[in-house]
Amino acid sequence: MPEVIPLLPVRDIVLFPFMIIPLFVGREASIKAVDEALSKDRLILLSAQKDIIVEEPSQNDIYDVGVAAMIMKMLKLPDGRVKILVQGLLKAKIETYVQIKPFYLVNVSKIKEENITEITPEVDALMRNVKEQLEKYVSLGRLPSQDILIILENVNNPGRLADIVASNLGLKVDESQKILEETNQIERLKRVNDILAREIEILSMQAKIQSQAKEEMTKTQKDYFLREQLRQIKQELGETDEKTQEIIELKEKMLAAKMPSDVLKEAEKQLSRLEAMHQDAAEASTIRTYLEWLTDIPWSKKTKDNLNIETAKKILDEDHYDLEKIKERILEYLSVRKLNKKMKGPILCFIGPPGVGKTSLGKSIAKAMNRKFIRISLGGVHDEAEIRGHRRTYVGALPGRIIQGIKQAGTNNPVFMIDEIDKVGTDFRGDPSSALLEVLDPEQNFSFSDHYLNVPFDLSNVMFVATANVADAIPSPLRDRMEIINLSGYTLEEKEKIAEKYLVPRQIKENGLKGDYILFKPSAVKTVISGYTREAGLRNLEREIGTICRKIARLIAENKIKKYVITDKNVHKYLGTIKILPDEGRQTDEIGVSTGLAWTPFGGEILYIETVIVKGKGALSLTGQLGDVMKESAHAAISYARSKVDEIGIKPDTFEKNDIHIHIPEGAIPKDGPSAGITMATSLISALLKKPVRKDIAMTGEITLRGNVLPIGGLKEKTLAALRVGIKTVLIPERNKKDLEEISQLVKKNLKIIPVKHMDEVIKYAIIGISDTYSDKPLKPKPNNILSKNKGDKKRKKI
């Protein structure tokens, strides 16, 4: 053998001496190495790669020990690859790499093995053991041909025997390489013997598992035939088996459910199918579950309504304070129900901030009407199947939440509350809000079809009550099907009454206290409301009351037993320092500062608008984190002031030679809405005229360029905020006079409310020192067919 020969790195195989195998050569360097060998003495070194993934192996990626082989045949394939047939000759070791590019040339040396001159009994026993194990290996079906056994009969060399067996076992590259590199023939044969033993043990375990699985299948078939024979025997003896008993029970349930005729027809059809198939069949379980749902749904069960109006009114008044409009609506429904037994259930939607009692109101309605109450929450629901259910073809299919709720109620006329209807989402699984269109439409829901049941169910007797925080998030087609009832946030006075009547007694009871141990003074409740909570609802108020009760409970548990009286003076001992400072009114009449009124989800608030005139070039600055609508109101106020220069007495060049800065304090809080228009205009005109604005007057209203005052929203909350800080007079738009009916007599008694139509009237009332002759004849607003309404926004404050 020459000292320098081409190198062919091979993947996923180790060649042994005397082994003949075909190889596909595809790498360019490898093809060139084959060509080089064919051009000389056809000798080439085959050495395995350490990592088969490497496409272009370096010297470190190739094992040093390989086999020098003779290329017996070569065939070029159409795709550019080469197929060669090689025969291993002898082991060789790479000493040095003579050439790297374009293919490997290596300097090799032959690996000599010790010759075994005599076969000892120990070696002979080892060889026989290897041959016997190989026979067992073949019998387990791992080798397709038994020719190898015939070949090994005439092999008496232990090293040769080890090489032949190792080359046919299909070992991993690293295991085969270790056997190849072993020069001691006896050790090599021992290693092959150990590997054979391991493989035979694994194959025997695998065969055992397969045999057990087959036996289990045979046992199942045997059980099936025996069970069928037993059923036939019982049938001959007149005895009923489990399946027959189940069919009888289902028939009885179907009759007891008093289903509509079309539903009964479908149920009988499915029952016939169940009866015809084996009870262990996969589809039998699906049909059985379907029939159980059909029979459990209350097709004809209903509760008798409590039509005593006085009793219902008493229950509603006991459970909820105020909320007169909603109570009236429920009593109206009961009254009509009393006169018309066939009327359809209403679809009500309570919209209001969190914690105002929307969900608990649904429970009170059910209690007043003597109906079952069911509640589902749709917050975060994205799948249409949650409403309509899944088709029965799906594994684990169930009806939607509507039918599940009806089944849970056990009657077909419960009060069904759909909570958080404004938080339904849409994605690739469908739009649940669209699926609700049929449910919440009295003209359609008498034949509501759930995908799972696939038969119509009458929902017209159900009284649906939905709740939401904001109406804007509800799709308009769905909103159109419901009767919207708005629940505004509670005022300070209402919270005091509710805490005294409901919250305090409930928390005292829940915390294991008695009236002998604790007493809440009204002043303490008022302090908790104004100093520790800022919310439209009552959740945080109840939590704070609960905190006080828990601290008292701990003192009682520590045997410090006495009656604890909670007043405004000692509330801080239980709740810490006051978290929310109250609004303060203006102490003096100031130039350029006017008092506005704002609406927030937590009630009304006072809003001060400050204007400063400084030397400049006519620039306008607006600060206080104002929204786009509020900025537009500021521009409208400036344009109005500029249009009234002559009447007010402002110098014409005032706007060109001065900068105007309008600021609204509490700059961290976003503010938006058009109803601060007249407040901004008043502050601006006061700063321009250098005349103060009255400290005891507040105002709200949208301004137009003509000076007209347009209506706003949240009047009830705004007037309460004015009264809270000691305001004596409030200016409101003329068109908001209709809203004065909703304002309590307490507010009307202590607050002078003046409706205004035009900005001229606002200036006359608000700015001190304006001539009485000014605004005697206010501009008449031009008729406008478009009624501007302040719908507010979704931000922290609505002005």
Short mmCIF file of N, CA and C in Angstrom, two decimals, residues 90-227:
data_model
loop_
_atom_site.label_atom_id
_atom_site.label_comp_id
_atom_site.label_asym_id
_atom_site.label_seq_id
_atom_site.Cartn_x
_atom_site.Cartn_y
_atom_site.Cartn_z
N LEU A 90 -7.61 -3.28 4.92
CA LEU A 90 -6.92 -3.36 6.20
C LEU A 90 -7.06 -2.05 6.94
N LYS A 91 -6.83 -2.12 8.25
CA LYS A 91 -6.91 -0.93 9.07
C LYS A 91 -5.69 -0.05 8.85
N ALA A 92 -5.92 1.26 8.89
CA ALA A 92 -4.81 2.21 8.71
C ALA A 92 -5.07 3.43 9.58
N LYS A 93 -3.98 4.08 9.93
CA LYS A 93 -4.08 5.25 10.78
C LYS A 93 -3.51 6.46 10.04
N ILE A 94 -4.19 7.59 10.14
CA ILE A 94 -3.74 8.82 9.49
C ILE A 94 -2.59 9.40 10.34
N GLU A 95 -1.46 9.55 9.71
CA GLU A 95 -0.31 10.14 10.41
C GLU A 95 -0.30 11.65 10.22
N THR A 96 -0.38 12.07 8.96
CA THR A 96 -0.40 13.51 8.66
C THR A 96 -1.30 13.76 7.46
N TYR A 97 -1.78 15.02 7.38
CA TYR A 97 -2.55 15.46 6.22
C TYR A 97 -1.60 16.13 5.24
N VAL A 98 -1.43 15.49 4.08
CA VAL A 98 -0.50 16.02 3.07
C VAL A 98 -1.16 17.14 2.28
N GLN A 99 -2.45 17.01 2.01
CA GLN A 99 -3.16 17.99 1.18
C GLN A 99 -4.56 18.20 1.76
N ILE A 100 -4.98 19.48 1.75
CA ILE A 100 -6.32 19.81 2.27
C ILE A 100 -7.28 20.10 1.13
N LYS A 101 -6.85 20.93 0.17
CA LYS A 101 -7.67 21.32 -0.97
C LYS A 101 -7.05 20.77 -2.25
N PRO A 102 -7.85 20.42 -3.24
CA PRO A 102 -9.33 20.41 -3.26
C PRO A 102 -9.91 19.16 -2.62
N PHE A 103 -9.04 18.20 -2.21
CA PHE A 103 -9.51 17.02 -1.48
C PHE A 103 -8.38 16.61 -0.55
N TYR A 104 -8.71 15.73 0.37
CA TYR A 104 -7.72 15.32 1.36
C TYR A 104 -6.81 14.24 0.79
N LEU A 105 -5.47 14.46 0.99
CA LEU A 105 -4.46 13.42 0.78
C LEU A 105 -3.79 13.21 2.12
N VAL A 106 -3.70 11.95 2.53
CA VAL A 106 -3.15 11.69 3.86
C VAL A 106 -2.02 10.68 3.80
N ASN A 107 -1.11 10.86 4.74
CA ASN A 107 -0.01 9.92 4.92
C ASN A 107 -0.47 8.90 5.96
N VAL A 108 -0.55 7.64 5.59
CA VAL A 108 -1.12 6.61 6.46
C VAL A 108 -0.09 5.55 6.80
N SER A 109 -0.38 4.86 7.90
CA SER A 109 0.44 3.71 8.31
C SER A 109 -0.49 2.56 8.65
N LYS A 110 -0.04 1.36 8.31
CA LYS A 110 -0.85 0.17 8.56
C LYS A 110 -0.87 -0.14 10.06
N ILE A 111 -2.03 -0.60 10.54
CA ILE A 111 -2.17 -1.01 11.94
C ILE A 111 -2.02 -2.52 11.99
N LYS A 112 -1.01 -2.94 12.69
CA LYS A 112 -0.74 -4.38 12.78
C LYS A 112 -1.46 -4.95 14.00
N GLU A 113 -2.02 -6.13 13.83
CA GLU A 113 -2.67 -6.82 14.93
C GLU A 113 -1.87 -8.08 15.29
N GLU A 114 -1.98 -8.47 16.54
CA GLU A 114 -1.27 -9.68 16.98
C GLU A 114 -1.91 -10.92 16.34
N ASN A 115 -1.07 -11.76 15.84
CA ASN A 115 -1.58 -13.01 15.25
C ASN A 115 -1.83 -14.02 16.35
N ILE A 116 -2.95 -14.69 16.24
CA ILE A 116 -3.30 -15.73 17.21
C ILE A 116 -2.92 -17.07 16.59
N THR A 117 -1.94 -17.66 17.16
CA THR A 117 -1.44 -18.93 16.61
C THR A 117 -2.24 -20.12 17.08
N GLU A 118 -2.81 -20.01 18.29
CA GLU A 118 -3.52 -21.15 18.86
C GLU A 118 -4.85 -20.68 19.44
N ILE A 119 -5.90 -21.43 19.12
CA ILE A 119 -7.23 -21.13 19.66
C ILE A 119 -7.41 -21.89 20.96
N THR A 120 -7.35 -21.19 22.06
CA THR A 120 -7.51 -21.81 23.37
C THR A 120 -8.97 -22.15 23.61
N PRO A 121 -9.26 -23.06 24.57
CA PRO A 121 -10.67 -23.38 24.89
C PRO A 121 -11.48 -22.15 25.27
N GLU A 122 -10.84 -21.21 25.97
CA GLU A 122 -11.56 -20.00 26.38
C GLU A 122 -11.97 -19.19 25.16
N VAL A 123 -11.06 -19.03 24.21
CA VAL A 123 -11.36 -18.27 23.00
C VAL A 123 -12.41 -19.00 22.17
N ASP A 124 -12.27 -20.33 22.11
CA ASP A 124 -13.24 -21.12 21.34
C ASP A 124 -14.66 -20.99 21.93
N ALA A 125 -14.71 -21.00 23.28
CA ALA A 125 -16.02 -20.85 23.94
C ALA A 125 -16.61 -19.47 23.65
N LEU A 126 -15.75 -18.46 23.65
CA LEU A 126 -16.22 -17.10 23.37
C LEU A 126 -16.76 -16.99 21.95
N MET A 127 -16.05 -17.61 21.00
CA MET A 127 -16.49 -17.55 19.60
C MET A 127 -17.82 -18.27 19.42
N ARG A 128 -17.93 -19.45 20.07
CA ARG A 128 -19.20 -20.19 19.96
C ARG A 128 -20.37 -19.38 20.57
N ASN A 129 -20.08 -18.72 21.70
CA ASN A 129 -21.13 -17.93 22.37
C ASN A 129 -21.61 -16.80 21.46
N VAL A 130 -20.65 -16.13 20.76
CA VAL A 130 -21.00 -15.05 19.85
C VAL A 130 -21.87 -15.58 18.71
N LYS A 131 -21.50 -16.75 18.16
CA LYS A 131 -22.27 -17.32 17.06
C LYS A 131 -23.68 -17.71 17.50
N GLU A 132 -23.79 -18.28 18.72
CA GLU A 132 -25.12 -18.66 19.23
C GLU A 132 -26.00 -17.44 19.48
N GLN A 133 -25.38 -16.41 20.05
CA GLN A 133 -26.15 -15.18 20.30
C GLN A 133 -26.59 -14.54 18.99
N LEU A 134 -25.73 -14.64 17.97
CA LEU A 134 -26.10 -14.07 16.68
C LEU A 134 -27.29 -14.83 16.08
N GLU A 135 -27.29 -16.17 16.29
CA GLU A 135 -28.44 -16.96 15.81
C GLU A 135 -29.74 -16.50 16.49
N LYS A 136 -29.67 -16.24 17.80
CA LYS A 136 -30.85 -15.77 18.52
C LYS A 136 -31.26 -14.39 18.03
N TYR A 137 -30.26 -13.57 17.76
CA TYR A 137 -30.51 -12.22 17.26
C TYR A 137 -31.25 -12.28 15.93
N VAL A 138 -30.81 -13.23 15.07
CA VAL A 138 -31.46 -13.40 13.77
C VAL A 138 -32.89 -13.91 13.95
N SER A 139 -33.09 -14.82 14.94
CA SER A 139 -34.42 -15.40 15.16
C SER A 139 -35.43 -14.37 15.65
N LEU A 140 -34.93 -13.30 16.28
CA LEU A 140 -35.83 -12.24 16.76
C LEU A 140 -36.21 -11.26 15.65
N GLY A 141 -35.72 -11.55 14.44
CA GLY A 141 -36.15 -10.78 13.27
C GLY A 141 -35.38 -9.52 13.01
N ARG A 142 -34.21 -9.38 13.62
CA ARG A 142 -33.44 -8.16 13.39
C ARG A 142 -32.64 -8.18 12.11
N LEU A 143 -32.24 -9.38 11.63
CA LEU A 143 -31.50 -9.49 10.37
C LEU A 143 -32.38 -10.20 9.35
N PRO A 144 -32.58 -9.63 8.18
CA PRO A 144 -33.50 -10.22 7.20
C PRO A 144 -33.01 -11.53 6.60
N SER A 145 -31.69 -11.74 6.60
CA SER A 145 -31.15 -12.94 5.93
C SER A 145 -30.34 -13.77 6.92
N GLN A 146 -30.38 -15.09 6.73
CA GLN A 146 -29.59 -15.99 7.57
C GLN A 146 -28.29 -16.40 6.89
N ASP A 147 -27.93 -15.76 5.78
CA ASP A 147 -26.69 -16.09 5.07
C ASP A 147 -25.47 -15.83 5.92
N ILE A 148 -25.57 -14.84 6.80
CA ILE A 148 -24.42 -14.51 7.62
C ILE A 148 -24.02 -15.67 8.54
N LEU A 149 -25.02 -16.45 8.96
CA LEU A 149 -24.72 -17.60 9.82
C LEU A 149 -23.91 -18.65 9.08
N ILE A 150 -24.22 -18.84 7.79
CA ILE A 150 -23.47 -19.79 6.96
C ILE A 150 -22.04 -19.32 6.79
N ILE A 151 -21.87 -18.02 6.60
CA ILE A 151 -20.51 -17.46 6.40
C ILE A 151 -19.68 -17.66 7.67
N LEU A 152 -20.33 -17.41 8.85
CA LEU A 152 -19.57 -17.47 10.10
C LEU A 152 -19.19 -18.90 10.50
N GLU A 153 -19.82 -19.92 9.90
CA GLU A 153 -19.48 -21.30 10.22
C GLU A 153 -18.02 -21.61 9.91
N ASN A 154 -17.49 -20.97 8.86
CA ASN A 154 -16.12 -21.25 8.42
C ASN A 154 -15.12 -20.22 8.92
N VAL A 155 -15.52 -19.29 9.79
CA VAL A 155 -14.60 -18.27 10.31
C VAL A 155 -14.03 -18.75 11.63
N ASN A 156 -12.71 -18.89 11.68
CA ASN A 156 -12.05 -19.37 12.89
C ASN A 156 -11.18 -18.30 13.54
N ASN A 157 -11.10 -17.13 12.92
CA ASN A 157 -10.27 -16.05 13.46
C ASN A 157 -11.16 -15.15 14.34
N PRO A 158 -10.80 -14.97 15.63
CA PRO A 158 -11.66 -14.17 16.52
C PRO A 158 -11.81 -12.72 16.06
N GLY A 159 -10.72 -12.10 15.55
CA GLY A 159 -10.80 -10.72 15.10
C GLY A 159 -11.71 -10.59 13.89
N ARG A 160 -11.56 -11.54 12.95
CA ARG A 160 -12.41 -11.51 11.76
C ARG A 160 -13.88 -11.70 12.14
N LEU A 161 -14.12 -12.63 13.08
CA LEU A 161 -15.49 -12.88 13.55
C LEU A 161 -16.09 -11.60 14.17
N ALA A 162 -15.28 -10.91 14.99
CA ALA A 162 -15.76 -9.68 15.63
C ALA A 162 -16.12 -8.62 14.59
N ASP A 163 -15.25 -8.48 13.55
CA ASP A 163 -15.49 -7.47 12.52
C ASP A 163 -16.77 -7.75 11.74
N ILE A 164 -16.97 -9.04 11.36
CA ILE A 164 -18.16 -9.38 10.57
C ILE A 164 -19.45 -9.14 11.37
N VAL A 165 -19.45 -9.57 12.64
CA VAL A 165 -20.66 -9.38 13.48
C VAL A 165 -20.93 -7.90 13.71
N ALA A 166 -19.87 -7.14 14.05
CA ALA A 166 -20.04 -5.72 14.33
C ALA A 166 -20.57 -4.97 13.12
N SER A 167 -20.10 -5.38 11.91
CA SER A 167 -20.53 -4.69 10.68
C SER A 167 -22.00 -4.94 10.36
N ASN A 168 -22.62 -5.98 10.95
CA ASN A 168 -24.02 -6.33 10.65
C ASN A 168 -25.00 -5.94 11.77
N LEU A 169 -24.49 -5.39 12.87
CA LEU A 169 -25.38 -5.09 13.99
C LEU A 169 -26.06 -3.72 13.86
N GLY A 170 -25.58 -2.88 12.96
CA GLY A 170 -26.19 -1.55 12.81
C GLY A 170 -25.97 -0.67 14.03
N LEU A 171 -24.72 -0.68 14.56
CA LEU A 171 -24.43 0.09 15.75
C LEU A 171 -24.24 1.57 15.42
N LYS A 172 -24.19 2.38 16.48
CA LYS A 172 -23.89 3.79 16.31
C LYS A 172 -22.42 3.94 15.91
N VAL A 173 -22.12 5.10 15.32
CA VAL A 173 -20.77 5.34 14.77
C VAL A 173 -19.72 5.26 15.86
N ASP A 174 -20.00 5.86 17.03
CA ASP A 174 -18.96 5.87 18.07
C ASP A 174 -18.68 4.46 18.62
N GLU A 175 -19.75 3.62 18.72
CA GLU A 175 -19.54 2.24 19.18
C GLU A 175 -18.76 1.44 18.15
N SER A 176 -19.11 1.54 16.88
CA SER A 176 -18.41 0.83 15.82
C SER A 176 -16.95 1.27 15.75
N GLN A 177 -16.69 2.57 15.96
CA GLN A 177 -15.33 3.08 15.87
C GLN A 177 -14.46 2.51 17.00
N LYS A 178 -15.06 2.38 18.19
CA LYS A 178 -14.29 1.80 19.30
C LYS A 178 -13.89 0.35 18.99
N ILE A 179 -14.81 -0.40 18.37
CA ILE A 179 -14.50 -1.79 18.00
C ILE A 179 -13.42 -1.81 16.93
N LEU A 180 -13.50 -0.89 15.97
CA LEU A 180 -12.52 -0.84 14.88
C LEU A 180 -11.13 -0.53 15.43
N GLU A 181 -11.05 0.38 16.40
CA GLU A 181 -9.75 0.83 16.91
C GLU A 181 -9.13 -0.19 17.86
N GLU A 182 -9.90 -1.17 18.30
CA GLU A 182 -9.35 -2.19 19.22
C GLU A 182 -8.46 -3.16 18.44
N THR A 183 -7.16 -3.19 18.78
CA THR A 183 -6.20 -4.03 18.04
C THR A 183 -6.10 -5.43 18.61
N ASN A 184 -6.50 -5.62 19.86
CA ASN A 184 -6.46 -6.95 20.48
C ASN A 184 -7.71 -7.71 20.03
N GLN A 185 -7.51 -8.81 19.30
CA GLN A 185 -8.63 -9.53 18.71
C GLN A 185 -9.56 -10.11 19.76
N ILE A 186 -9.02 -10.61 20.85
CA ILE A 186 -9.84 -11.23 21.90
C ILE A 186 -10.71 -10.16 22.58
N GLU A 187 -10.09 -9.01 22.91
CA GLU A 187 -10.84 -7.92 23.54
C GLU A 187 -11.94 -7.41 22.62
N ARG A 188 -11.62 -7.37 21.31
CA ARG A 188 -12.61 -6.90 20.34
C ARG A 188 -13.81 -7.84 20.31
N LEU A 189 -13.53 -9.14 20.36
CA LEU A 189 -14.62 -10.12 20.32
C LEU A 189 -15.45 -10.05 21.62
N LYS A 190 -14.80 -9.82 22.75
CA LYS A 190 -15.54 -9.69 24.02
C LYS A 190 -16.49 -8.48 23.97
N ARG A 191 -16.00 -7.40 23.40
CA ARG A 191 -16.84 -6.19 23.33
C ARG A 191 -18.07 -6.45 22.44
N VAL A 192 -17.84 -7.16 21.33
CA VAL A 192 -18.96 -7.50 20.45
C VAL A 192 -19.94 -8.43 21.17
N ASN A 193 -19.40 -9.36 21.96
CA ASN A 193 -20.25 -10.29 22.72
C ASN A 193 -21.15 -9.54 23.71
N ASP A 194 -20.59 -8.52 24.40
CA ASP A 194 -21.38 -7.73 25.36
C ASP A 194 -22.49 -6.96 24.64
N ILE A 195 -22.16 -6.37 23.49
CA ILE A 195 -23.17 -5.60 22.74
C ILE A 195 -24.29 -6.52 22.26
N LEU A 196 -23.93 -7.71 21.80
CA LEU A 196 -24.95 -8.67 21.35
C LEU A 196 -25.90 -9.03 22.50
N ALA A 197 -25.31 -9.28 23.68
CA ALA A 197 -26.14 -9.64 24.84
C ALA A 197 -27.12 -8.53 25.18
N ARG A 198 -26.65 -7.30 25.13
CA ARG A 198 -27.52 -6.14 25.44
C ARG A 198 -28.66 -6.03 24.44
N GLU A 199 -28.35 -6.15 23.14
CA GLU A 199 -29.36 -6.03 22.10
C GLU A 199 -30.41 -7.13 22.21
N ILE A 200 -29.95 -8.37 22.52
CA ILE A 200 -30.90 -9.49 22.65
C ILE A 200 -31.85 -9.27 23.82
N GLU A 201 -31.33 -8.71 24.93
CA GLU A 201 -32.19 -8.43 26.10
C GLU A 201 -33.28 -7.41 25.75
N ILE A 202 -32.88 -6.35 25.03
CA ILE A 202 -33.86 -5.32 24.62
C ILE A 202 -34.91 -5.91 23.69
N LEU A 203 -34.45 -6.71 22.71
CA LEU A 203 -35.39 -7.29 21.75
C LEU A 203 -36.34 -8.27 22.44
N SER A 204 -35.86 -9.02 23.43
CA SER A 204 -36.72 -9.96 24.15
C SER A 204 -37.80 -9.23 24.91
N MET A 205 -37.43 -8.09 25.55
CA MET A 205 -38.43 -7.29 26.28
C MET A 205 -39.48 -6.73 25.33
N GLN A 206 -39.03 -6.27 24.16
CA GLN A 206 -39.95 -5.73 23.17
C GLN A 206 -40.93 -6.81 22.68
N ALA A 207 -40.40 -8.00 22.44
CA ALA A 207 -41.26 -9.10 21.99
C ALA A 207 -42.28 -9.47 23.08
N LYS A 208 -41.86 -9.39 24.35
CA LYS A 208 -42.76 -9.71 25.46
C LYS A 208 -43.91 -8.70 25.54
N ILE A 209 -43.58 -7.43 25.37
CA ILE A 209 -44.61 -6.38 25.41
C ILE A 209 -45.62 -6.57 24.28
N GLN A 210 -45.11 -6.87 23.07
CA GLN A 210 -46.00 -7.09 21.94
C GLN A 210 -46.91 -8.30 22.17
N SER A 211 -46.36 -9.33 22.78
CA SER A 211 -47.14 -10.54 23.06
C SER A 211 -48.25 -10.25 24.06
N GLN A 212 -47.93 -9.46 25.11
CA GLN A 212 -48.93 -9.11 26.12
C GLN A 212 -50.06 -8.28 25.51
N ALA A 213 -49.68 -7.32 24.65
CA ALA A 213 -50.69 -6.47 24.00
C ALA A 213 -51.63 -7.33 23.14
N LYS A 214 -51.06 -8.32 22.44
CA LYS A 214 -51.88 -9.19 21.60
C LYS A 214 -52.82 -10.04 22.46
N GLU A 215 -52.31 -10.51 23.59
CA GLU A 215 -53.15 -11.30 24.49
C GLU A 215 -54.30 -10.47 25.04
N GLU A 216 -54.02 -9.20 25.34
CA GLU A 216 -55.06 -8.31 25.86
C GLU A 216 -56.16 -8.09 24.83
N MET A 217 -55.74 -7.90 23.58
CA MET A 217 -56.72 -7.75 22.50
C MET A 217 -57.58 -9.00 22.36
N THR A 218 -56.95 -10.14 22.45
CA THR A 218 -57.69 -11.41 22.35
C THR A 218 -58.67 -11.55 23.50
N LYS A 219 -58.25 -11.15 24.71
CA LYS A 219 -59.13 -11.22 25.88
C LYS A 219 -60.34 -10.31 25.71
N THR A 220 -60.11 -9.09 25.15
CA THR A 220 -61.22 -8.15 24.93
C THR A 220 -62.25 -8.74 23.97
N GLN A 221 -61.76 -9.35 22.90
CA GLN A 221 -62.68 -9.98 21.94
C GLN A 221 -63.46 -11.13 22.59
N LYS A 222 -62.75 -11.87 23.43
CA LYS A 222 -63.40 -13.00 24.12
C LYS A 222 -64.50 -12.48 25.05
N ASP A 223 -64.18 -11.41 25.79
CA ASP A 223 -65.17 -10.82 26.70
C ASP A 223 -66.39 -10.33 25.94
N TYR A 224 -66.16 -9.76 24.76
CA TYR A 224 -67.27 -9.25 23.95
C TYR A 224 -68.23 -10.38 23.57
N PHE A 225 -67.66 -11.49 23.08
CA PHE A 225 -68.51 -12.62 22.67
C PHE A 225 -69.26 -13.21 23.87
N LEU A 226 -68.57 -13.35 25.01
CA LEU A 226 -69.23 -13.89 26.20
C LEU A 226 -70.36 -12.98 26.68
N ARG A 227 -70.09 -11.65 26.62
CA ARG A 227 -71.11 -10.70 27.06
C ARG A 227 -72.35 -10.76 26.16
#
